[in-house]
Tab-separated table of C-alpha atoms in Angstrom:
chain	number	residue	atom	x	y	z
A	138	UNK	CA	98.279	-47.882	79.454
A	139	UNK	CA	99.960	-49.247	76.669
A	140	UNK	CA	103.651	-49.431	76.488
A	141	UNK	CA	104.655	-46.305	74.241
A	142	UNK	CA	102.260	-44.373	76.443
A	143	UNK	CA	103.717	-45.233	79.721
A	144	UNK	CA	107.533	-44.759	78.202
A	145	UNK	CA	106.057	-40.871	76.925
A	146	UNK	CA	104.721	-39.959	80.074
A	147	UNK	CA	108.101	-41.400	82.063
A	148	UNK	CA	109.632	-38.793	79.436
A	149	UNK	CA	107.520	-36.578	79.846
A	150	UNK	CA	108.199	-36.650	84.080
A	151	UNK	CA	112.144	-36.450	82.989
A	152	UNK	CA	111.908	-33.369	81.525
A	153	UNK	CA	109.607	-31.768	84.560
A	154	UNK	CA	111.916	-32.955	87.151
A	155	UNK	CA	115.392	-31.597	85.120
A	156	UNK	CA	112.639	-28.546	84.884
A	157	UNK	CA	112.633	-27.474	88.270
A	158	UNK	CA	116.868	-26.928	88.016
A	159	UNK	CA	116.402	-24.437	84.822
A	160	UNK	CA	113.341	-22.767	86.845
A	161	UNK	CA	116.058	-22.527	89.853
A	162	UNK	CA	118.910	-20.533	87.119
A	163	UNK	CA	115.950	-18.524	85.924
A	164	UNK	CA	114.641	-16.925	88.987
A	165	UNK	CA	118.442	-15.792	89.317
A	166	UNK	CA	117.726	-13.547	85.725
A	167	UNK	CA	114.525	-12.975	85.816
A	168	UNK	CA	112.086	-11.930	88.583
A	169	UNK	CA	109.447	-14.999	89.040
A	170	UNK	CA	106.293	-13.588	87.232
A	171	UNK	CA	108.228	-11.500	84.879
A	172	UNK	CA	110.265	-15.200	83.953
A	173	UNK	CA	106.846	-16.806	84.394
A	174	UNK	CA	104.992	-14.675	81.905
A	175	UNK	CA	108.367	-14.627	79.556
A	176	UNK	CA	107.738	-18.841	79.161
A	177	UNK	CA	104.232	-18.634	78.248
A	178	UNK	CA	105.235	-15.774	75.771
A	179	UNK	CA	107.642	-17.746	74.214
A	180	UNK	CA	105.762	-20.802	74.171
A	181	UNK	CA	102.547	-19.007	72.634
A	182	UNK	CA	104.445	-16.948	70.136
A	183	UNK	CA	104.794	-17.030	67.037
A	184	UNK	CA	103.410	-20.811	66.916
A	185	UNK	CA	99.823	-19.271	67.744
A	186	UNK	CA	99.923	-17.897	64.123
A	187	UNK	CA	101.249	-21.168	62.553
A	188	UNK	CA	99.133	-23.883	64.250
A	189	UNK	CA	95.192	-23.479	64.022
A	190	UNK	CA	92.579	-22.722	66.671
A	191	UNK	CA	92.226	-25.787	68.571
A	192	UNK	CA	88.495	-26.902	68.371
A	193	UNK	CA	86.893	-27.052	71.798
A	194	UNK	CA	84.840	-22.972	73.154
A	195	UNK	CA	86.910	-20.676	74.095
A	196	UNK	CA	85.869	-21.255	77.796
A	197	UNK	CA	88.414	-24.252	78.099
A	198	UNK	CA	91.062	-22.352	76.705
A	199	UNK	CA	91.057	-19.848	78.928
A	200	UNK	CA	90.398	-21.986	81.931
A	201	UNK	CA	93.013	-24.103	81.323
A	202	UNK	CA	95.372	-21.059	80.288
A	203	UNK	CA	94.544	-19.140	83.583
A	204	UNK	CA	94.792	-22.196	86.031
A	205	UNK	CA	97.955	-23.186	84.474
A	206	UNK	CA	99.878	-20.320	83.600
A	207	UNK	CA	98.646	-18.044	86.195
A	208	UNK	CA	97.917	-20.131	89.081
A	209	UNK	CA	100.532	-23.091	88.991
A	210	UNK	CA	103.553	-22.107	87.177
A	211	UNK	CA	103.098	-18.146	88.397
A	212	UNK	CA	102.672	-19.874	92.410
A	213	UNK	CA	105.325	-22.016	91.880
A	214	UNK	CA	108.011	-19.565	90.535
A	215	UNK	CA	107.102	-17.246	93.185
A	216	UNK	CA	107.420	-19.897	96.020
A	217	UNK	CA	110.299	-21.091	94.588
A	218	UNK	CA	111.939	-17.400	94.475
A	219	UNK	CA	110.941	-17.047	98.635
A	220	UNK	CA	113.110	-19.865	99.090
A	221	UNK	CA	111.714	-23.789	98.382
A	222	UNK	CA	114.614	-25.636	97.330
A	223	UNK	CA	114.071	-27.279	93.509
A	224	UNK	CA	114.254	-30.786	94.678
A	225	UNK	CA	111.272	-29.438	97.242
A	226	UNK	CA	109.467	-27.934	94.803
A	227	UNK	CA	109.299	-30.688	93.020
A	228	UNK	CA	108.132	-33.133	95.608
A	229	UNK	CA	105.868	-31.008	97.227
A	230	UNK	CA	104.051	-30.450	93.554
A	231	UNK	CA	103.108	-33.857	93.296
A	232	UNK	CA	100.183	-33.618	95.434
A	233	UNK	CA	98.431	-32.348	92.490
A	234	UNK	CA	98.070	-36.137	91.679
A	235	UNK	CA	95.418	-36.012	94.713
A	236	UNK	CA	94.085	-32.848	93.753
A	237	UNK	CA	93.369	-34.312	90.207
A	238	UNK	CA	91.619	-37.537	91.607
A	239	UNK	CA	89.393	-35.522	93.871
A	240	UNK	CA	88.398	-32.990	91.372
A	241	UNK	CA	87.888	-35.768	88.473
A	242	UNK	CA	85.493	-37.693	91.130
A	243	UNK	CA	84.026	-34.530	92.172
A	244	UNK	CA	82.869	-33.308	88.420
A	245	UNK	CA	83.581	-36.018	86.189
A	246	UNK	CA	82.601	-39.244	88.155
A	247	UNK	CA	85.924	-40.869	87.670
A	248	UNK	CA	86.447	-43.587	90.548
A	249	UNK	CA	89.677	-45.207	90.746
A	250	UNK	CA	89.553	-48.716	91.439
A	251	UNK	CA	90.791	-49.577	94.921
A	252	UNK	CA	94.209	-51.019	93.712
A	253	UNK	CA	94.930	-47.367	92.543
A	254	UNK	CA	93.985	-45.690	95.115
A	255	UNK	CA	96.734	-48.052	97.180
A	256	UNK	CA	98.946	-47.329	94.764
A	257	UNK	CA	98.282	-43.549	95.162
A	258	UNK	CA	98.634	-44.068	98.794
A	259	UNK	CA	102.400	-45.803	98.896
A	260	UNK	CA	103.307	-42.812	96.409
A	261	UNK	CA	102.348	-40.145	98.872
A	262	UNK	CA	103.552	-42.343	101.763
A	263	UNK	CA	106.945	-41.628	99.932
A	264	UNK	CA	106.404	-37.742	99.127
A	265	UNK	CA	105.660	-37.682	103.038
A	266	UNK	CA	108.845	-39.310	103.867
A	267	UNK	CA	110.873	-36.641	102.026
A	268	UNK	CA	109.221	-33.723	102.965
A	269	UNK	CA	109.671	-35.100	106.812
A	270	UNK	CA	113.777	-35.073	105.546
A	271	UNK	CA	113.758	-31.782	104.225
A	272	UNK	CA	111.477	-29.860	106.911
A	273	UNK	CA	113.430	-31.592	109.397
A	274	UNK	CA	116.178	-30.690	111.380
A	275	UNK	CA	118.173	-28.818	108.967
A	276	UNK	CA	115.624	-28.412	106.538
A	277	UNK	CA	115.712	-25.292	104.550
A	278	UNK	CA	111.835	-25.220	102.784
A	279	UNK	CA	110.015	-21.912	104.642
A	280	UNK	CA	106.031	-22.489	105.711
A	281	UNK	CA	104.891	-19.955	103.522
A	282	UNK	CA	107.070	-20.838	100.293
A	283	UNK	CA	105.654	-24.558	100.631
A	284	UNK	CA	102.207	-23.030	101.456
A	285	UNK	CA	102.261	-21.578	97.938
A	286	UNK	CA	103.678	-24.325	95.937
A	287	UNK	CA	101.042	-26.629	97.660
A	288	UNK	CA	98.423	-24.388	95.951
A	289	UNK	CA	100.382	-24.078	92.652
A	290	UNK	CA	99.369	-27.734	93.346
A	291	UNK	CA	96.209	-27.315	93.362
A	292	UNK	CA	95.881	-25.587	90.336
A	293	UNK	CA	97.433	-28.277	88.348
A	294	UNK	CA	94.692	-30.770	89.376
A	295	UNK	CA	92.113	-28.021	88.120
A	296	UNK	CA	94.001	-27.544	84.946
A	297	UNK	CA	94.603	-31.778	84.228
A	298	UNK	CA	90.668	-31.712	84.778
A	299	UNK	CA	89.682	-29.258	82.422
A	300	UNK	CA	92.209	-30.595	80.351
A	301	UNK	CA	90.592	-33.628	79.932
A	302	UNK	CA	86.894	-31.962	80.159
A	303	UNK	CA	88.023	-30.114	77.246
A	304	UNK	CA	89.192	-33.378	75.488
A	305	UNK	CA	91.181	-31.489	72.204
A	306	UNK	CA	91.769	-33.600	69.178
A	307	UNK	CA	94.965	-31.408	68.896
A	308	UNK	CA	96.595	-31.145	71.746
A	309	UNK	CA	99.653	-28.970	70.820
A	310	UNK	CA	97.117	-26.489	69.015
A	311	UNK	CA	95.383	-26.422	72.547
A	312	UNK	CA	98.686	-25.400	74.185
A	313	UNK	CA	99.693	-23.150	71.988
A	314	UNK	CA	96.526	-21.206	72.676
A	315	UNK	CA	96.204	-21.719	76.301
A	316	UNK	CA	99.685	-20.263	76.269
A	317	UNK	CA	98.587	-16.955	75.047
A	318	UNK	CA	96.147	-16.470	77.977
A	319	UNK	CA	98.263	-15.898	80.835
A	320	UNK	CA	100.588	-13.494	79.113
A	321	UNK	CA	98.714	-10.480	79.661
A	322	UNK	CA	97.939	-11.360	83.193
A	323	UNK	CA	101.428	-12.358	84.927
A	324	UNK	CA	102.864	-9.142	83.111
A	325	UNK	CA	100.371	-7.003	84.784
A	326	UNK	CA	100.852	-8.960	87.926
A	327	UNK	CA	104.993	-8.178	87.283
A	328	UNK	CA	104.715	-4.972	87.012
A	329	UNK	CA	102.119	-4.315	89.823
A	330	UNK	CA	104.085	-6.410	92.608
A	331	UNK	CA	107.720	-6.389	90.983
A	332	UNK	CA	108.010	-3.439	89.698
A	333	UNK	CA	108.855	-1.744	86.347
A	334	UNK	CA	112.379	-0.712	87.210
A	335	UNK	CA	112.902	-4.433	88.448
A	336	UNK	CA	111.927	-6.089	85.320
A	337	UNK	CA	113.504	-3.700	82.884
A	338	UNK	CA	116.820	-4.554	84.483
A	339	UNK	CA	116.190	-8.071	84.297
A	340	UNK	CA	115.699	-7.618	80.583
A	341	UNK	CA	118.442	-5.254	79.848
A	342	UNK	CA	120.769	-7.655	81.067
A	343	UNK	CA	119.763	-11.072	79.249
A	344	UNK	CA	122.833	-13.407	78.940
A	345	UNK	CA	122.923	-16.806	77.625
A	346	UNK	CA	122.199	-19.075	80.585
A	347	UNK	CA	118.717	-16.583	81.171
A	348	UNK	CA	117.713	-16.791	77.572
A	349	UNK	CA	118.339	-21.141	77.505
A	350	UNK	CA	116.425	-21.046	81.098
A	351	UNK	CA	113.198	-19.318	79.009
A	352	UNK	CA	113.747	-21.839	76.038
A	353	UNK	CA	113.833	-24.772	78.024
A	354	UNK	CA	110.386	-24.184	80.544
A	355	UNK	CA	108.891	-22.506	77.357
A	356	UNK	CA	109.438	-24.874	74.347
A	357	UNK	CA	110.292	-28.147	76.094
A	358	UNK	CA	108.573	-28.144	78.882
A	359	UNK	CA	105.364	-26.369	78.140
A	360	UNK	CA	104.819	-27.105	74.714
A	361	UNK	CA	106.281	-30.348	74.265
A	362	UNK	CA	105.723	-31.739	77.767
A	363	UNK	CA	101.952	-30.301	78.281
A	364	UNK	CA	100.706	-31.360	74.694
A	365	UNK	CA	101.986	-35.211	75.319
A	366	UNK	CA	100.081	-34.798	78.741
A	367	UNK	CA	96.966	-33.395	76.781
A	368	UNK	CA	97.005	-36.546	74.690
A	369	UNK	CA	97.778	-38.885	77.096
A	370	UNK	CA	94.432	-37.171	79.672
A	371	UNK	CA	92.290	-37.092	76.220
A	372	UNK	CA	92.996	-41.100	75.671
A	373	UNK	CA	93.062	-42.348	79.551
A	374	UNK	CA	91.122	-41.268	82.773
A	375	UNK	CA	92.972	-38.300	84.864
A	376	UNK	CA	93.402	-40.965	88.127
A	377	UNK	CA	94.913	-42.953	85.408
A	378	UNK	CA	97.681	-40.392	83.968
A	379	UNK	CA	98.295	-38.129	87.126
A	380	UNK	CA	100.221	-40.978	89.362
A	381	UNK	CA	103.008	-40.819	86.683
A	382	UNK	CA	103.708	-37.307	87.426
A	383	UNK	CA	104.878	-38.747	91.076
A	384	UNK	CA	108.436	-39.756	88.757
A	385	UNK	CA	108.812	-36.264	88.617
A	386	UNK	CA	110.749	-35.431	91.875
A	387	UNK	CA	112.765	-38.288	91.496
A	388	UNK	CA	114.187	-36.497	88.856
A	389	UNK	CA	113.676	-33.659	90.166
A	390	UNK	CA	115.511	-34.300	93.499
A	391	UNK	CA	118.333	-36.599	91.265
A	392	UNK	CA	119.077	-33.305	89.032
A	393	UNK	CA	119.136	-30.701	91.981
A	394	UNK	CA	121.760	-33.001	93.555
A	395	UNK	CA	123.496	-33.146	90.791
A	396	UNK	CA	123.342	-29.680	89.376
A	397	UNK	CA	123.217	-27.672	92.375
A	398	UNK	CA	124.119	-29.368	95.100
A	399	UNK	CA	121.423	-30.206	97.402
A	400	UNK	CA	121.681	-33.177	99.658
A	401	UNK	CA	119.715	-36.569	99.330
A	402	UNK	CA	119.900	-38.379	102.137
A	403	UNK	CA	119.530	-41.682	102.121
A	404	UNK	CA	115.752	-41.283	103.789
A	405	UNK	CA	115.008	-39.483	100.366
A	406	UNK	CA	116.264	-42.575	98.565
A	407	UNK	CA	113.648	-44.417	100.603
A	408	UNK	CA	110.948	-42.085	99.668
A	409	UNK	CA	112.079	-42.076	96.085
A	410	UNK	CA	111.409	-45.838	96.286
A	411	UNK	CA	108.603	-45.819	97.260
A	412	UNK	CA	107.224	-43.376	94.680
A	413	UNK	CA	108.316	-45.500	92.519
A	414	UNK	CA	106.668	-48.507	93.597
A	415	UNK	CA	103.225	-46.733	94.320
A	416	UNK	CA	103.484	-45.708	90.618
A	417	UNK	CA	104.184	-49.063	89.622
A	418	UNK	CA	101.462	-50.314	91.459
A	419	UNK	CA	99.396	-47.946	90.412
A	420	UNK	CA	99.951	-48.905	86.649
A	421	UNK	CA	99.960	-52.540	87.243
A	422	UNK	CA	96.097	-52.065	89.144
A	423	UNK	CA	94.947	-50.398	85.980
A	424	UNK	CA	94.145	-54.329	84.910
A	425	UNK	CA	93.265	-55.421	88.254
A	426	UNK	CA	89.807	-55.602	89.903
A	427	UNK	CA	88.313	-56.960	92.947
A	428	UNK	CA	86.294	-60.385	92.544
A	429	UNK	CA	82.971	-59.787	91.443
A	430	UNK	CA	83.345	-56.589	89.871
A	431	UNK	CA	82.811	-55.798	86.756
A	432	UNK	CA	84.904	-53.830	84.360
A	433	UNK	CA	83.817	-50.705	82.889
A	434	UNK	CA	84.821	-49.719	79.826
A	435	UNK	CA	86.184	-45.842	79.210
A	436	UNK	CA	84.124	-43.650	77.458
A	437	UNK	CA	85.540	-41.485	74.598
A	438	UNK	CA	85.026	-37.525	75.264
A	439	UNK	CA	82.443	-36.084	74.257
A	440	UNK	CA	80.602	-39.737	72.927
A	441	UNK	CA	77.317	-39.183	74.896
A	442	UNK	CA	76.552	-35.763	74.421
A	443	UNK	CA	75.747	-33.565	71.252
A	444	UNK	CA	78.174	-32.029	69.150
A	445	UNK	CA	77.115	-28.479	68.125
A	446	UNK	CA	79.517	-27.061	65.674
A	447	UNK	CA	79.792	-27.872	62.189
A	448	UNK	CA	82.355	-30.339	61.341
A	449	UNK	CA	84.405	-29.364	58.257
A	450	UNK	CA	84.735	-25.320	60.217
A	451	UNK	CA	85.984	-27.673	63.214
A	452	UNK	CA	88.517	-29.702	61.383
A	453	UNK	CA	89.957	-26.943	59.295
A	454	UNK	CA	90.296	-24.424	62.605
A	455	UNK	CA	92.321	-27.448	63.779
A	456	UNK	CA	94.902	-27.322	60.863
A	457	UNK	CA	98.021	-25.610	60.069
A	458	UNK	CA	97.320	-22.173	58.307
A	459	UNK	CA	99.397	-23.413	55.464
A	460	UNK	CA	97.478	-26.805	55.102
A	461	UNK	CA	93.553	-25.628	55.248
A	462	UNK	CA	93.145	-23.804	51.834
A	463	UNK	CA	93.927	-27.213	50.082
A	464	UNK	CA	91.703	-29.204	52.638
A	465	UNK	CA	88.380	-27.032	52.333
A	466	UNK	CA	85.347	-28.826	51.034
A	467	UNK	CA	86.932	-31.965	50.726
A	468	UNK	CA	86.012	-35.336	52.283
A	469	UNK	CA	88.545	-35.263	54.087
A	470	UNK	CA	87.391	-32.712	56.618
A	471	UNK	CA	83.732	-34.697	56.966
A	472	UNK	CA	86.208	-38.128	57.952
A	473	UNK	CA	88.221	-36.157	60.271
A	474	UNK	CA	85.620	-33.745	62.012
A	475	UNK	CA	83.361	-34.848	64.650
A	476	UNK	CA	79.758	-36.150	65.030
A	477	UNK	CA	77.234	-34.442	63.009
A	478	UNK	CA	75.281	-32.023	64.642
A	479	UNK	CA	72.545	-33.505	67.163
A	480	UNK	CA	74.432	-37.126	66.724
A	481	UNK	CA	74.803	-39.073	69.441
A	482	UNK	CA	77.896	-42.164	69.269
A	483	UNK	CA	76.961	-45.670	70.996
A	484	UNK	CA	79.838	-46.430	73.784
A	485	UNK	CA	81.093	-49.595	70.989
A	486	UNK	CA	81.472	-46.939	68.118
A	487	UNK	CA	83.079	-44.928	70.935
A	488	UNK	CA	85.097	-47.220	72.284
A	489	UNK	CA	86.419	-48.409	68.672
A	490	UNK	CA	88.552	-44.822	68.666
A	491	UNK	CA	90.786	-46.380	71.739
């Protein structure tokens, strides 16, 4: 990855780990799929009316909107609300890494080369090092609380797949829109297992530290966090991009310390290292290969198969609402759409994008 890229998804980590502490001060306003459905909410509206329809079928938006919304962030709040400490949560999430790798091998014949998967092995050697400290002896992380965020887990790796499947040439546009899928769904799933009573009190009694905790996972962490990781999956392979999300509960378990008060021992320090070094690794082994390999060189989405929609209604779906009246029937949307239709790009032309 090039340097700007690795620094924006280090970022991008930072703001996950401080994440799980405002998820933590949420869950104590909000029940966890009424606060759940309250981010997406806030992260879909009223930018869904300012930013155009990102241009990839609808399919991927609401696969990546439902896996997401509903099944990691509405797991994870839930788990964290039956008692998984924040600095847990956030170790425990980073599985999804593995979850992603399978999944991309599995559908999308990504193979990571085998100084990556080393890499991806000291990384987990270190998230199994913590959660040994925490479940320990004195450990306070229940079996069915990390049972839940381990499938939240899983549901990231779906959603980083499809992410990338979907490969959007505007990747804020694309989370804007996935945002307004699982609204619907978590507040049905509030009401039916929280209760109406429960979340009208929660709402009647908004203060500022509730109302900063929704601004924070909504606006900085969905929006501006998941678009840079759109961009960064649409431009690299997912083994590539996932590892860095294993920075996360180093800041994670760094911010819980420091904001709340959980312990780090200094056996989490030692995993902590060691995440960092299978990262590292990781990143370093993207240039690496065995003797007598051969390099092979990424693929842009979508370059060997047919593009079916008409450029210039892609392109100007893509733009702001304010911006497309001035842009319609102008070169400019043939130079920025895609492909014509039936056209297939050679891997060079492809290739020449990166």
């Amino acid at each position: 990855m090039k340097p700007a890229h690795t620094g924006l998804a280090v970022l991008v980590a930072a703001l996950w780990g401080v994440n799980f502490v405002v998820i933590d001060i949420g869950l104590a306003h909000f029940p966890p799929l009424l606060f759940c459905a309250l981010r997406f909410l806030l992260a879909a509206l009223p930018a869904v009316f300012l930013v155009g329809r990102p241009c990839v079928p609808w399919r991927w938006i609401a696969g990546v909107g439902l896996a997401l919304g509903v099944g990691k962030f509405g797991l994870l709040f839930v788990g964290m609300n039956a008692g998984m400490p924040a600095g847990l949560s956030s170790l425990v999430l980073q599985v999804q890494a593995v979850f992603t790798a399978l999944i991309a091998f599995a559908f999308l014949g990504e193979r990571p080369r085998p100084v990556r998967v080393a890499g991806m092995a000291v990384a987990l050697a270190g998230i199994a090092v913590a959660a040994l400290d925490e479940t320990g002896e004195g450990g306070t992380g229940p079996l069915g609380a990390f049972a839940l965020v381990l499938v939240a887990a899983a549901f990231w790796g779906v959603s980083n797949v499809l992410t990338r499947k979907a490969s959007p040439s505007a990747p804020f546009n694309f989370m804007v829109w996935s945002s307004a899928v699982p609204v619907l769904p978590l507040l049905a799933l509030s009401l039916l297992f929280e209760g109406p009573a429960r979340d009208a009190r929660a709402l009647s009694s908004l203060d500022a530290p509730g109302i900063g905790a929704i601004v924070y996972v909504a606006l900085v962490t969905t929006l501006f966090g998941f678009s840079a990781w759109s961009r960064l999956l649409r431009r690299y392979d997912a083994s590539t991009v996932a590892p860095y999300s294993l920075l996360v509960p180093v800041f994670g378990m760094s911010s819980a310390a420091l904001f709340l008060g959980e312990p780090v021992s200094p056996l989490r320090w030692v995993a902590a290292a060691l995440l960092v070094a299978g990262v590292g690794l990781t990143s370093l082994g993207a240039g690496l290969r065995l003797p007598g390999t051969v390099r092979r060189r990424p693929r842009a989405a979508g370059a060997s198969r047919a593009v079916t929609r008409a450029p210039e209604a892609c392109a100007a779906r893509s733009l702001p609402l304010s911006e497309r009246s001035s842009f319609q029937g102008r070169g400019e949307l043939r130079a920025a759409g895609p492909p014509a239709v039936g056209s297939r790009r050679s891997s060079n032309e492809a290739d020449a994008d990166l």
